[in-house]
Tab-separated table of C-alpha atoms in Angstrom:
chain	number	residue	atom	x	y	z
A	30	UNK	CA	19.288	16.688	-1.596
A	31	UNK	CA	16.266	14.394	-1.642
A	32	UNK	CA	14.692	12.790	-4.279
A	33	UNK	CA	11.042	14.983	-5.411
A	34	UNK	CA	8.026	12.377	-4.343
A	35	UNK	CA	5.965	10.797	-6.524
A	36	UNK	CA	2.768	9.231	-5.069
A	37	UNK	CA	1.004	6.460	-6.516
A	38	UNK	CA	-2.221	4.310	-5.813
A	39	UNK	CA	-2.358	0.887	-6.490
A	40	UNK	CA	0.245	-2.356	-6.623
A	41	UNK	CA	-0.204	-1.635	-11.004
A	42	UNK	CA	2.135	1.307	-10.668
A	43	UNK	CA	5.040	0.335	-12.190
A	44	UNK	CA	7.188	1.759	-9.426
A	45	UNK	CA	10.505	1.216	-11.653
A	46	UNK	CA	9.648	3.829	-14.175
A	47	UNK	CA	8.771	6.446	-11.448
A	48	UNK	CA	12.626	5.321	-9.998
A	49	UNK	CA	14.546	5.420	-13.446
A	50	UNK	CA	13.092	8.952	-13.435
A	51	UNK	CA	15.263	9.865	-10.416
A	52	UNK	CA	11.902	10.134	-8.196
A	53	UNK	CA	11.583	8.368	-5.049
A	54	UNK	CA	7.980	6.345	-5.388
A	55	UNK	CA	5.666	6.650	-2.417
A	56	UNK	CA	3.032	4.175	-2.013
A	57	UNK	CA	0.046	6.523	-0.810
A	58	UNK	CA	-2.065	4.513	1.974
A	59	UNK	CA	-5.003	5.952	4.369
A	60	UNK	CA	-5.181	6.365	7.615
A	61	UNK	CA	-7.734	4.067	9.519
A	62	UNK	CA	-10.051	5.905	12.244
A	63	UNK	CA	-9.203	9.731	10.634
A	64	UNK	CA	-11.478	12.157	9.660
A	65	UNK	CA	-11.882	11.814	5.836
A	66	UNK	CA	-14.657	14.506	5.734
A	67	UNK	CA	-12.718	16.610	2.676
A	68	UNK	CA	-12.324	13.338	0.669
A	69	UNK	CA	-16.055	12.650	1.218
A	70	UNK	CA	-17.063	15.936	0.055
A	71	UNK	CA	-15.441	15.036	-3.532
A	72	UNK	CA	-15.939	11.114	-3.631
A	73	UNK	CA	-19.288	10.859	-1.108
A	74	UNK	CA	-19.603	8.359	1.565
A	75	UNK	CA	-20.256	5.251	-0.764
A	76	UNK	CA	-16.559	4.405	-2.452
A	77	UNK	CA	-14.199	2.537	-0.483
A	78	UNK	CA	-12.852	4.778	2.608
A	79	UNK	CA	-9.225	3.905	1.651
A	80	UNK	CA	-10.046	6.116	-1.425
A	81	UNK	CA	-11.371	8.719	0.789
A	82	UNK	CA	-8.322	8.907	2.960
A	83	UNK	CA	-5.859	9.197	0.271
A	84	UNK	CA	-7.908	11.681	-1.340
A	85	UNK	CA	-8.337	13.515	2.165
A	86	UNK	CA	-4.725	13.364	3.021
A	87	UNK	CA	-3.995	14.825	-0.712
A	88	UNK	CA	-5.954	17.567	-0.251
A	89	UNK	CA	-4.346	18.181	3.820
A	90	UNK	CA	-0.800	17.928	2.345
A	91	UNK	CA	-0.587	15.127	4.702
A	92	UNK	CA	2.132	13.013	2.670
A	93	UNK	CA	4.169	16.217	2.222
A	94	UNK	CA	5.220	17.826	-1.255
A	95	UNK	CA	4.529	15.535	-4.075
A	96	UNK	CA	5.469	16.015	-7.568
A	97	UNK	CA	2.730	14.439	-9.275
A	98	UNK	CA	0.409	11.689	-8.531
A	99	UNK	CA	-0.006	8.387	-10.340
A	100	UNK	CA	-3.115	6.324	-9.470
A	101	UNK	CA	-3.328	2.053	-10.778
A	102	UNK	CA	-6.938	0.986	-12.220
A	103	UNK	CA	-6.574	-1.590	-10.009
A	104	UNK	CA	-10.400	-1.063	-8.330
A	105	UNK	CA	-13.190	1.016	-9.103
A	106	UNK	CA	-12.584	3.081	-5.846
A	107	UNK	CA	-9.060	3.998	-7.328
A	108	UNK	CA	-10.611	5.189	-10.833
A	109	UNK	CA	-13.142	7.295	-8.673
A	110	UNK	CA	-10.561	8.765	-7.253
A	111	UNK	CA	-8.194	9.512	-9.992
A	112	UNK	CA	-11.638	11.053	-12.001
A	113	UNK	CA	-11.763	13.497	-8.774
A	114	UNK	CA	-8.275	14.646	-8.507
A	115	UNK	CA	-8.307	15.586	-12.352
A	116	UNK	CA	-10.937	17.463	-11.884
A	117	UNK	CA	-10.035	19.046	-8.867
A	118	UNK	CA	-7.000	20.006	-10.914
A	119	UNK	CA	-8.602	21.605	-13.909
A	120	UNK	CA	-11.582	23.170	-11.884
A	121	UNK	CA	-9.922	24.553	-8.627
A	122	UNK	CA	-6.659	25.118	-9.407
A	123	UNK	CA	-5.913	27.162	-6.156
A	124	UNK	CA	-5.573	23.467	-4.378
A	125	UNK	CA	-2.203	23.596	-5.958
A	126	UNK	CA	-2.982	20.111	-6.694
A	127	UNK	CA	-0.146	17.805	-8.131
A	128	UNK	CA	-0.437	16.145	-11.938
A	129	UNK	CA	-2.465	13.250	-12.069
A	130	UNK	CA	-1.537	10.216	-14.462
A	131	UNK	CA	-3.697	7.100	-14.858
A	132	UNK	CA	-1.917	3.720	-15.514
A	133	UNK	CA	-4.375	0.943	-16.826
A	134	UNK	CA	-3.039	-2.420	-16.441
A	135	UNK	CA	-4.932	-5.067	-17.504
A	136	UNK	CA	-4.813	-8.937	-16.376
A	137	UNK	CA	-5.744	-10.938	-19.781
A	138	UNK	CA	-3.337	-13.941	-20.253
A	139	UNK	CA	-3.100	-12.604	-24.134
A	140	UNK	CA	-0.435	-11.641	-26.260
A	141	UNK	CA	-3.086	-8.626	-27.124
A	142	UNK	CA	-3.095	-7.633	-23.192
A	143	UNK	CA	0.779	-7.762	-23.520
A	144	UNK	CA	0.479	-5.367	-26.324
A	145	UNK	CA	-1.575	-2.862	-25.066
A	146	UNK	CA	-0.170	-3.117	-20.981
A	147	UNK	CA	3.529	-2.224	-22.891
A	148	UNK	CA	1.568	1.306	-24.736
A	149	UNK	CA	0.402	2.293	-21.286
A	150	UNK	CA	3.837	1.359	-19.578
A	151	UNK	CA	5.412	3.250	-22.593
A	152	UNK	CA	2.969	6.285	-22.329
A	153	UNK	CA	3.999	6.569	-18.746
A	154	UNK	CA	7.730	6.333	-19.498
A	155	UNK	CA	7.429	9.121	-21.724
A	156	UNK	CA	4.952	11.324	-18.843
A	157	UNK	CA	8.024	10.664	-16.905
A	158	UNK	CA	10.105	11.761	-19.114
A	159	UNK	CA	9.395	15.541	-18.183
A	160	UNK	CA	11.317	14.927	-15.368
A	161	UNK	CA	14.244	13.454	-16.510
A	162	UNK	CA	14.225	11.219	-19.614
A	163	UNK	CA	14.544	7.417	-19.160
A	164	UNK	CA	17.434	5.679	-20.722
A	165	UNK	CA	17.305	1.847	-21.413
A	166	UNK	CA	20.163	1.877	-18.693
A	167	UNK	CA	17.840	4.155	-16.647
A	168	UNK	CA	15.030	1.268	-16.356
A	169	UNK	CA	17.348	-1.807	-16.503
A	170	UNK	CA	19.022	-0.308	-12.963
A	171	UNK	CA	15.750	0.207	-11.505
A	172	UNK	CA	13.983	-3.032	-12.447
A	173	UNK	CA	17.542	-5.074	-11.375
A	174	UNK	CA	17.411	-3.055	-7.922
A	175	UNK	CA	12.959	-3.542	-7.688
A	176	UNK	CA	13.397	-7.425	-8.428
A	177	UNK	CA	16.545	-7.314	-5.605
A	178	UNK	CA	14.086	-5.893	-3.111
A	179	UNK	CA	11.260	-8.029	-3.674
A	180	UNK	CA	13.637	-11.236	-3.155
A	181	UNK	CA	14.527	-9.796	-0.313
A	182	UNK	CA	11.092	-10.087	1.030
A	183	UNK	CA	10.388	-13.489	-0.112
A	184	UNK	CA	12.985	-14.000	2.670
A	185	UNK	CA	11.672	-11.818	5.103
A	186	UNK	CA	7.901	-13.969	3.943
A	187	UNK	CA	9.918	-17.089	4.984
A	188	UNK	CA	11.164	-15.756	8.347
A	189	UNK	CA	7.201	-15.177	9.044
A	190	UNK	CA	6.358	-18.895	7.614
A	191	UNK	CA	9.375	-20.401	10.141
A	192	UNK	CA	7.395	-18.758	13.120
A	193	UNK	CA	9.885	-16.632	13.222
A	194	UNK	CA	8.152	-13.521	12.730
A	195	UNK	CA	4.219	-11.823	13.419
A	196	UNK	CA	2.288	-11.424	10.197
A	197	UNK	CA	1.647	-7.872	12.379
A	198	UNK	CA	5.779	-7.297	11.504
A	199	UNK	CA	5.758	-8.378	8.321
A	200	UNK	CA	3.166	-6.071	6.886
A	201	UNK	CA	5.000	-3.451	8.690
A	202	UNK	CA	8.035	-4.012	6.792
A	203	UNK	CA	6.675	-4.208	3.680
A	204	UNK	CA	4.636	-1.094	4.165
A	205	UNK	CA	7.889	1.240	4.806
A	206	UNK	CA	9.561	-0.251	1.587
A	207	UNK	CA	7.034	1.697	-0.581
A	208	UNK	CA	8.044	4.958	1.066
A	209	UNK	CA	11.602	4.283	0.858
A	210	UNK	CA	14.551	4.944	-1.776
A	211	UNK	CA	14.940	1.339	-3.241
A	212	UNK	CA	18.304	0.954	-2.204
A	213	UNK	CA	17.578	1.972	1.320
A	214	UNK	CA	14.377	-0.275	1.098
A	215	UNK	CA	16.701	-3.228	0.598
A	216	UNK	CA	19.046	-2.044	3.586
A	217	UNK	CA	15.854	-2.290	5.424
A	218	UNK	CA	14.693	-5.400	4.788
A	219	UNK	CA	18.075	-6.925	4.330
A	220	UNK	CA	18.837	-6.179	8.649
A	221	UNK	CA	15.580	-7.952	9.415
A	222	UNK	CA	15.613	-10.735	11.562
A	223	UNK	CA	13.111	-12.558	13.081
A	224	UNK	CA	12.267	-14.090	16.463
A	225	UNK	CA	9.899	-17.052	17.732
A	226	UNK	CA	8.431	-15.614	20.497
A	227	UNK	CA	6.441	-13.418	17.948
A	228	UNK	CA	4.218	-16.015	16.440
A	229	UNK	CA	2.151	-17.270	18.766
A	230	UNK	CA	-1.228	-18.676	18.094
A	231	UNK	CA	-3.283	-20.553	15.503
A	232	UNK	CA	-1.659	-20.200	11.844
A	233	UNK	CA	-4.228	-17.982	9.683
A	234	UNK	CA	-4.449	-17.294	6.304
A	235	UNK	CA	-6.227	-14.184	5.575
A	236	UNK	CA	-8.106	-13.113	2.302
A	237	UNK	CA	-10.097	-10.347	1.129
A	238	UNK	CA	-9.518	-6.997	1.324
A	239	UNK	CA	-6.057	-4.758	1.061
A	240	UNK	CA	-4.450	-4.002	3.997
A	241	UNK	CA	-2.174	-0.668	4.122
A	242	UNK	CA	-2.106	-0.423	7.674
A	243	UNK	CA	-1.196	-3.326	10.304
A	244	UNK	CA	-4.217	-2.314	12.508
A	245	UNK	CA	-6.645	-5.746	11.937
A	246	UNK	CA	-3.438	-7.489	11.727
A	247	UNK	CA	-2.690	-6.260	15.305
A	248	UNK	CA	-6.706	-7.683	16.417
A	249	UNK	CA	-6.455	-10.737	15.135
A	250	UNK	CA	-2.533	-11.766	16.904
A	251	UNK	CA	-3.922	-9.895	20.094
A	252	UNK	CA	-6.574	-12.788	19.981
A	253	UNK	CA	-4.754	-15.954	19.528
A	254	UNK	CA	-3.804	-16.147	15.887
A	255	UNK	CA	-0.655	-15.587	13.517
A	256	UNK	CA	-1.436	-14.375	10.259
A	257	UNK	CA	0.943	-16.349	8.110
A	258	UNK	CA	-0.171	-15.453	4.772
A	259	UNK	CA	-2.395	-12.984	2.804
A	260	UNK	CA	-3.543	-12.492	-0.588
A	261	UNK	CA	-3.976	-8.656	-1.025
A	262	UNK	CA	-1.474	-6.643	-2.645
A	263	UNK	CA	0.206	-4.695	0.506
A	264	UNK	CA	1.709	-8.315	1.505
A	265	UNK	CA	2.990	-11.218	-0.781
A	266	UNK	CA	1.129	-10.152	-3.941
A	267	UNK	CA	3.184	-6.951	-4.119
A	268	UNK	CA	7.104	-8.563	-4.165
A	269	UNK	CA	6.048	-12.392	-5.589
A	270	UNK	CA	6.591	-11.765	-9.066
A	271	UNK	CA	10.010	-10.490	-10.247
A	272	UNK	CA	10.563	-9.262	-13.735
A	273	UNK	CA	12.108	-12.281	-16.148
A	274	UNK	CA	14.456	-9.189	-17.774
A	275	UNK	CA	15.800	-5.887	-17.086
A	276	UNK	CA	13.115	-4.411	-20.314
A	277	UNK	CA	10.508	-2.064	-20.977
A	278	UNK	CA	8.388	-5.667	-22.268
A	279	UNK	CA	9.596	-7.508	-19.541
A	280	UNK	CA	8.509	-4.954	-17.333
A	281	UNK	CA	5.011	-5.321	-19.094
A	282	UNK	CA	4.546	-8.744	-18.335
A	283	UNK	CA	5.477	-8.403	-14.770
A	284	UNK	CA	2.601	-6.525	-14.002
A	285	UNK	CA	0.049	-7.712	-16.697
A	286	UNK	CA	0.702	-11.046	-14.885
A	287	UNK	CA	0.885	-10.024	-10.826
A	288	UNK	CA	-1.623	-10.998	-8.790
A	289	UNK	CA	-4.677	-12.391	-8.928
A	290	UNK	CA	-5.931	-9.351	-6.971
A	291	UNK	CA	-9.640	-9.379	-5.374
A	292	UNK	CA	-11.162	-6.335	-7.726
A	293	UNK	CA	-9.148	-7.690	-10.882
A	294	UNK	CA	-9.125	-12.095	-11.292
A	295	UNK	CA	-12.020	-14.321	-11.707
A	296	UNK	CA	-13.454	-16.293	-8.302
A	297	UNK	CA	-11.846	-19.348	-9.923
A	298	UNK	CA	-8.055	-17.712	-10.437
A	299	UNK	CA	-8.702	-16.011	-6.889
A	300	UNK	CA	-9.446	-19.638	-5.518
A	301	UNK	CA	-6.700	-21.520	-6.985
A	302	UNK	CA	-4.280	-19.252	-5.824
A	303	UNK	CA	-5.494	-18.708	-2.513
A	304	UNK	CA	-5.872	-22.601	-1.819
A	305	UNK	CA	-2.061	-22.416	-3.089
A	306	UNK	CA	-0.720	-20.002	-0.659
A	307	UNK	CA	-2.628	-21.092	2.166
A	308	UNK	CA	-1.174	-24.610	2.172
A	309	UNK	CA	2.158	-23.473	1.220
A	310	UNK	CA	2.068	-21.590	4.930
A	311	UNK	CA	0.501	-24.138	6.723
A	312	UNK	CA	-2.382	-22.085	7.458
A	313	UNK	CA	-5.550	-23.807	9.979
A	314	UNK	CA	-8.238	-21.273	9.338
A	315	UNK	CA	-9.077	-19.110	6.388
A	316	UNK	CA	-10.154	-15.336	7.339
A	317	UNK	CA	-12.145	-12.815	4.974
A	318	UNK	CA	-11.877	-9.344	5.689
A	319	UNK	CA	-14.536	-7.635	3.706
A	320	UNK	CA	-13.966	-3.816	4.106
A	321	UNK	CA	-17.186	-1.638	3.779
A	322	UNK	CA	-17.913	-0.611	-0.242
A	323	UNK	CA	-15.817	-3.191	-0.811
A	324	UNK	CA	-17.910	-5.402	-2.802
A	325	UNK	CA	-15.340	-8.438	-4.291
A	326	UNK	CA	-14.104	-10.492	-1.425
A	327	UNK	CA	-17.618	-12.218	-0.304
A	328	UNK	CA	-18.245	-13.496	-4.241
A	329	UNK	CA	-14.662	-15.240	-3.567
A	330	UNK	CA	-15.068	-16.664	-0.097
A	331	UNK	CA	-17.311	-19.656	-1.160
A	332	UNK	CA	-15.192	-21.193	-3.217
A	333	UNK	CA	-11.858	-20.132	-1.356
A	334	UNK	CA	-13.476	-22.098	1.514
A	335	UNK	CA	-14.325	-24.982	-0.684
A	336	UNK	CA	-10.512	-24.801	-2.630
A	337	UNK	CA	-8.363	-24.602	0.805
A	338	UNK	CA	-10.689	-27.230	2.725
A	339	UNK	CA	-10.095	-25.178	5.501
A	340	UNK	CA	-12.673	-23.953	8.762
A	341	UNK	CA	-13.254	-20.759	7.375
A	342	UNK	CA	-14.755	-17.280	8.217
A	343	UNK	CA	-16.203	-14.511	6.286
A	344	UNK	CA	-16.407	-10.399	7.754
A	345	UNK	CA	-18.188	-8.646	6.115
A	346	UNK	CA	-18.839	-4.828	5.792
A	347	UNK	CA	-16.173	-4.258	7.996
A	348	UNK	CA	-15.296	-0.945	9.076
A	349	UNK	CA	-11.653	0.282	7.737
A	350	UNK	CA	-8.531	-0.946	9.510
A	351	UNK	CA	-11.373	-2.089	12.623
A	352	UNK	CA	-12.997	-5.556	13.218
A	353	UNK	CA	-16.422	-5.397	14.452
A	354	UNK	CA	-17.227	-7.143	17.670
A	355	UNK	CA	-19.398	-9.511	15.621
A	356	UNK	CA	-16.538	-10.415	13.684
A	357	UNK	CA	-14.344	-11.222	16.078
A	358	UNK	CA	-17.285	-13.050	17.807
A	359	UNK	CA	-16.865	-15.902	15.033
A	360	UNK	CA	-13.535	-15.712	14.609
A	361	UNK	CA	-11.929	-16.782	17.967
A	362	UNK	CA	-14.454	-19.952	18.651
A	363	UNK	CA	-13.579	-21.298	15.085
A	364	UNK	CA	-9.532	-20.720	15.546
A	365	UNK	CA	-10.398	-22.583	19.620
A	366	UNK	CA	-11.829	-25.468	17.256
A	367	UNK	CA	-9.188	-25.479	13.730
């Protein structure tokens, strides 16, 4: 007998608890190019459309039964959209909606953010809790077999920095570990191998928005690139970090300290760590992705350019999981010229 499902929005989950509850943790994500017109009707056209297709696919059943919902702060589009389930919950209950928790995980490098990150990841323990109360065993298991997975794909990341693997593939792989028992996400990711003849093209580093669906991936290797690295958190910002003990606090400062996420970290942090990761991959030509209502990424982009030293180009206003014409447009001459 399965597992009951647990969604959750946002890389701030901390995915362990929801596993140490004997839930399997599912990673909600949109779906690029669908009608989100229920989602609108609650959120409006203006919030990120990710939002709207979670919220859209909620409200369809789309992901299947799910026991409750837990949504990250991790953007403003995700705190719109946790406000609207809740009250979509207490005002129509004949949606059958599940529970809704909100997880706020802030980024501070203080002993105070410690503090109050460990209440929240406490509070949600206990929410939990209804389901099946969470040992100190319970949690140590599931953060040992979380931080096993995620060094499993810092291998899989190197296969893709040896050419020997698409950045199209990698995303994919990381994508169906979120919907996966964590022991069968490590199978998973364990049996991948790679293979040259995937990576192709000029080595591209791309930035800015989140990516939960391979789709712009897919554009940009179809014209002559290999995206090598990324700095959203459905690639390498989700797994980097492990946690430095199998603890409730430990657990804590794992996520207090993940990232530095587009919505969440100063330009400068965002820089730094982008000029980091884009020379650790050998990149030739920084990308940003700008998804529509997605405000963040083009504050960044001037100083990422200026930090990686790289040719660089910005998209903006993109549409979700598409790259305009336009964008593409100024993309391809300046990877012809990197």
């Amino acid at each position: 007998m399965s597992a009951p499902v647990v969604g959750y929005v946002g890389a701030d989950v901390p995915v362990e608890l929801i596993t140490a509850a004997g839930l399997l943790p599912l990673r909600l994500a949109g779906k690029p190019g669908e009608d989100s017109t229920p989602g609108d009707r609650y959120l409006g056209r203006g919030v990120d459309p990710v939002a709207r297709s979670i919220l859209t696919r909620i409200l369809t059943a789309d992901y299947g039964p799910l026991e409750a919902v837990v949504v990250s702060r991790d953007c403003e589009a995700s705190l719109r959209l946790f406000y609207a389930l809740r009250e979509l919950h207490r005002v129509e209950p004949e949606l059958r909606l599940p529970p809704v928790r909100l997880v706020d995980v802030l980024h501070l490098p203080h002993h105070t953010t410690t503090r109050y990150v460990h209440a929240k990841i406490a509070q949600l323990r206990e929410w939990l809790g209804q389901w099946r109360s969470i040992s100190d065993d319970d949690l140590a298991a599931a953060i040992t077999a979380h931080d096993t997975l995620r060094r499993s794909l810092g291998r899989v990341a190197a296969l893709r920095r040896a050419n020997r693997l698409s950045g199209t593939r990698f995303l994919e792989v990381v994508a169906a570990t979120t919907a996966l028992p964590v022991t069968d996400a490590i199978a998973l990711v364990d049996g991948v191998t790679g293979d040259p003849r995937e990576t192709e093209g000029v080595r591209l580093f791309l930035t800015g928005s989140s990516h939960d669906s391979p789709k712009v991936y897919e554009t940009v290797e179809r014209n002559g690139f290999s995206v090598m690295g990324e700095d959203h958190d459905w690639g390498e910002l989700l797994f980097t970090r492990t946690c430095a003990a199998p603890t409730e606090l430990a657990l804590a400062e794992r996520y207090q300290h993940n990232g530095p996420a587009a919505p969440r970290a100063s330009i400068r942090q965002r820089a730094a760590h982008t000029a980091a990761a884009a020379r650790a991959c050998g990149a030739e030509i920084l990308f940003s992705y700008a998804r529509i209502h997605d405000d963040a990424p083009p504050w960044d982009f001037p100083e990422q350019r200026a930090a990686t030293g790289l040719r660089a180009v910005l998209a903006e206003r993109q549409p979700y999981g598409e790259l305009t014409p336009e964008a593409l447009a100024a993309l391809v001459p300046a990877g012809a010229a990197a």
